[in-house]
PDB file of C-alpha atoms in Angstrom:
ATOM      1  CA  MET V   1     -10.400  -5.653  45.531  1.00 76.00           C
ATOM      2  CA  LEU V   2      -8.449  -2.448  45.284  1.00 85.00           C
ATOM      3  CA  ILE V   3      -5.182  -4.105  44.187  1.00 88.00           C
ATOM      4  CA  PRO V   4      -6.488  -5.491  40.829  1.00 86.00           C
ATOM      5  CA  VAL V   5      -7.951  -2.081  39.943  1.00 88.00           C
ATOM      6  CA  ILE V   6      -4.632  -0.375  40.704  1.00 91.00           C
ATOM      7  CA  VAL V   7      -2.724  -2.973  38.647  1.00 89.00           C
ATOM      8  CA  ILE V   8      -5.022  -2.458  35.665  1.00 90.00           C
ATOM      9  CA  ALA V   9      -4.696   1.330  35.944  1.00 90.00           C
ATOM     10  CA  VAL V  10      -0.888   1.070  36.087  1.00 91.00           C
ATOM     11  CA  ILE V  11      -0.811  -1.214  33.034  1.00 91.00           C
ATOM     12  CA  VAL V  12      -2.996   1.197  31.056  1.00 91.00           C
ATOM     13  CA  LEU V  13      -0.911   4.220  32.087  1.00 91.00           C
ATOM     14  CA  VAL V  14       2.367   2.466  31.240  1.00 89.00           C
ATOM     15  CA  GLY V  15       0.947   1.535  27.830  1.00 88.00           C
ATOM     16  CA  ILE V  16      -0.044   5.134  27.131  1.00 88.00           C
ATOM     17  CA  VAL V  17       3.363   6.451  28.220  1.00 87.00           C
ATOM     18  CA  MET V  18       5.172   3.842  26.091  1.00 86.00           C
ATOM     19  CA  LYS V  19       3.059   4.713  23.052  1.00 86.00           C
ATOM     20  CA  LYS V  20       3.887   8.418  23.426  1.00 82.00           C
ATOM     21  CA  LEU V  21       7.587   7.662  23.876  1.00 80.00           C
ATOM     22  CA  GLN V  22       7.632   5.491  20.753  1.00 80.00           C
ATOM     23  CA  LYS V  23       5.817   8.131  18.729  1.00 77.00           C
ATOM     24  CA  GLY V  24       8.285  10.780  19.863  1.00 74.00           C
ATOM     25  CA  LEU V  25      11.261   8.546  19.109  1.00 71.00           C
ATOM     26  CA  PHE V  26      10.057   7.773  15.584  1.00 66.00           C
ATOM     27  CA  GLU V  27       9.439  11.459  14.896  1.00 67.00           C
ATOM     28  CA  GLN V  28      12.972  12.266  16.048  1.00 65.00           C
ATOM     29  CA  LEU V  29      14.397   9.618  13.726  1.00 62.00           C
ATOM     30  CA  GLY V  30      12.514  11.087  10.785  1.00 56.00           C
ATOM     31  CA  ALA V  31      10.197   8.118  10.227  1.00 51.00           C
ATOM     32  CA  SER V  32       6.451   8.396  10.557  1.00 48.00           C
ATOM     33  CA  THR V  33       5.833   4.752  11.419  1.00 48.00           C
ATOM     34  CA  PRO V  34       7.899   1.813  12.649  1.00 48.00           C
ATOM     35  CA  GLY V  35       7.681   0.255   9.161  1.00 48.00           C
ATOM     36  CA  THR V  36       9.563   3.060   7.440  1.00 45.00           C
ATOM     37  CA  ALA V  37      13.293   3.564   7.562  1.00 44.00           C
ATOM     38  CA  PRO V  38      14.739   6.650   9.254  1.00 43.00           C
ATOM     39  CA  GLY V  39      15.171   9.471   6.774  1.00 43.00           C
ATOM     40  CA  ALA V  40      13.106   7.685   4.127  1.00 45.00           C
ATOM     41  CA  GLY V  41      10.995   9.704   1.742  1.00 49.00           C
ATOM     42  CA  PRO V  42       7.336  10.298   2.490  1.00 50.00           C
ATOM     43  CA  PHE V  43       6.143   7.803  -0.152  1.00 48.00           C
ATOM     44  CA  SER V  44       8.604   4.979   0.445  1.00 52.00           C
ATOM     45  CA  GLY V  45       6.193   2.924   2.565  1.00 61.00           C
ATOM     46  CA  PHE V  46       2.703   1.800   1.701  1.00 67.00           C
ATOM     47  CA  GLN V  47       1.485   5.125   0.380  1.00 73.00           C
ATOM     48  CA  GLN V  48       0.925   5.791  -3.273  1.00 77.00           C
ATOM     49  CA  SER V  49       3.101   8.623  -4.544  1.00 80.00           C
ATOM     50  CA  PRO V  50       1.527  11.352  -6.689  1.00 83.00           C
ATOM     51  CA  GLN V  51       3.570  10.238  -9.725  1.00 86.00           C
ATOM     52  CA  GLU V  52       2.605   6.579  -9.328  1.00 83.00           C
ATOM     53  CA  SER V  53      -0.476   5.102 -10.957  1.00 83.00           C
ATOM     54  CA  ARG V  54      -2.824   2.876  -9.003  1.00 79.00           C
ATOM     55  CA  GLU V  55      -1.714  -0.029 -11.178  1.00 79.00           C
ATOM     56  CA  ASP V  56       1.956   0.534 -10.305  1.00 83.00           C
ATOM     57  CA  PHE V  57       1.080   0.755  -6.604  1.00 79.00           C
ATOM     58  CA  VAL V  58      -0.862  -2.525  -6.752  1.00 76.00           C
ATOM     59  CA  ARG V  59       1.922  -4.260  -8.653  1.00 77.00           C
ATOM     60  CA  ARG V  60       4.484  -3.044  -6.108  1.00 79.00           C
ATOM     61  CA  HIS V  61       2.475  -4.282  -3.098  1.00 73.00           C
ATOM     62  CA  TRP V  62       0.512  -7.243  -4.451  1.00 72.00           C
ATOM     63  CA  GLN V  63       2.150  -9.738  -2.065  1.00 73.00           C
ATOM     64  CA  ARG V  64       1.582  -7.720   1.112  1.00 69.00           C
ATOM     65  CA  PRO V  65      -1.514  -8.865   3.020  1.00 65.00           C
ATOM     66  CA  GLY V  66      -3.891  -6.122   4.043  1.00 59.00           C
ATOM     67  CA  VAL V  67      -2.329  -3.487   1.804  1.00 55.00           C
ATOM     68  CA  VAL V  68      -4.007  -4.407  -1.467  1.00 54.00           C
ATOM     69  CA  ALA V  69      -7.312  -6.209  -1.345  1.00 57.00           C
ATOM     70  CA  ASP V  70      -6.932  -9.451  -3.270  1.00 58.00           C
ATOM     71  CA  GLY V  71      -3.817  -8.243  -5.072  1.00 56.00           C
ATOM     72  CA  VAL V  72      -3.377 -11.284  -7.295  1.00 61.00           C
ATOM     73  CA  THR V  73      -6.786 -10.702  -8.837  1.00 70.00           C
ATOM     74  CA  LEU V  74      -6.089  -6.993  -9.364  1.00 74.00           C
ATOM     75  CA  VAL V  75      -2.752  -7.670 -11.037  1.00 74.00           C
ATOM     76  CA  ASP V  76      -4.392 -10.308 -13.233  1.00 76.00           C
ATOM     77  CA  LEU V  77      -7.107  -7.823 -14.195  1.00 80.00           C
ATOM     78  CA  TYR V  78      -4.506  -5.192 -15.077  1.00 82.00           C
ATOM     79  CA  ASP V  79      -2.725  -7.740 -17.283  1.00 84.00           C
ATOM     80  CA  ARG V  80      -5.967  -8.681 -19.015  1.00 86.00           C
ATOM     81  CA  ILE V  81      -6.886  -5.029 -19.570  1.00 89.00           C
ATOM     82  CA  ARG V  82      -3.459  -4.318 -21.064  1.00 90.00           C
ATOM     83  CA  ALA V  83      -3.764  -7.325 -23.399  1.00 92.00           C
ATOM     84  CA  LEU V  84      -7.266  -6.253 -24.446  1.00 93.00           C
ATOM     85  CA  GLU V  85      -6.064  -2.705 -25.136  1.00 94.00           C
ATOM     86  CA  GLU V  86      -3.288  -4.096 -27.332  1.00 94.00           C
ATOM     87  CA  ARG V  87      -5.770  -6.243 -29.277  1.00 95.00           C
ATOM     88  CA  VAL V  88      -8.081  -3.254 -29.799  1.00 95.00           C
ATOM     89  CA  ALA V  89      -5.155  -1.121 -30.999  1.00 94.00           C
ATOM     90  CA  GLN V  90      -4.118  -3.868 -33.470  1.00 94.00           C
ATOM     91  CA  ALA V  91      -7.679  -4.178 -34.758  1.00 93.00           C
ATOM     92  CA  GLU V  92      -7.884  -0.402 -35.214  1.00 93.00           C
ATOM     93  CA  ARG V  93      -4.583  -0.370 -37.119  1.00 92.00           C
ATOM     94  CA  ARG V  94      -5.786  -3.208 -39.366  1.00 91.00           C
ATOM     95  CA  SER V  95      -9.098  -1.499 -40.077  1.00 90.00           C
ATOM     96  CA  ALA V  96      -7.334   1.807 -40.807  1.00 89.00           C
ATOM     97  CA  ALA V  97      -4.834   0.075 -43.144  1.00 86.00           C
ATOM     98  CA  SER V  98      -7.398  -1.902 -45.105  1.00 78.00           C
ATOM     99  CA  PRO V  99      -9.171   0.022 -47.909  1.00 68.00           C
ATOM    100  CA  ASP V 100     -12.943   0.106 -47.665  1.00 62.00           C
TER     101      ASP V 100
END
């Protein structure tokens, strides 16, 4: 009865030690997570940079599962909004050009 408890405790402790070693290694390499390249900028991964709009972020990551919720729909909505804005701008130009 004591052997399974010791085995479980050793597995948990080894997991904790490995996690800390990995975290330390990635910090030494200059990357914050395993998904980013060593020496990469802080916004090169899945984070939105301050200069980037939400639309640009969605368009950049629309194929990545779990990063953008239902990315295809969001990109489609952005396209539809852009088209609608263009139609409104054309209608405003036509109404401004036509004499009343």
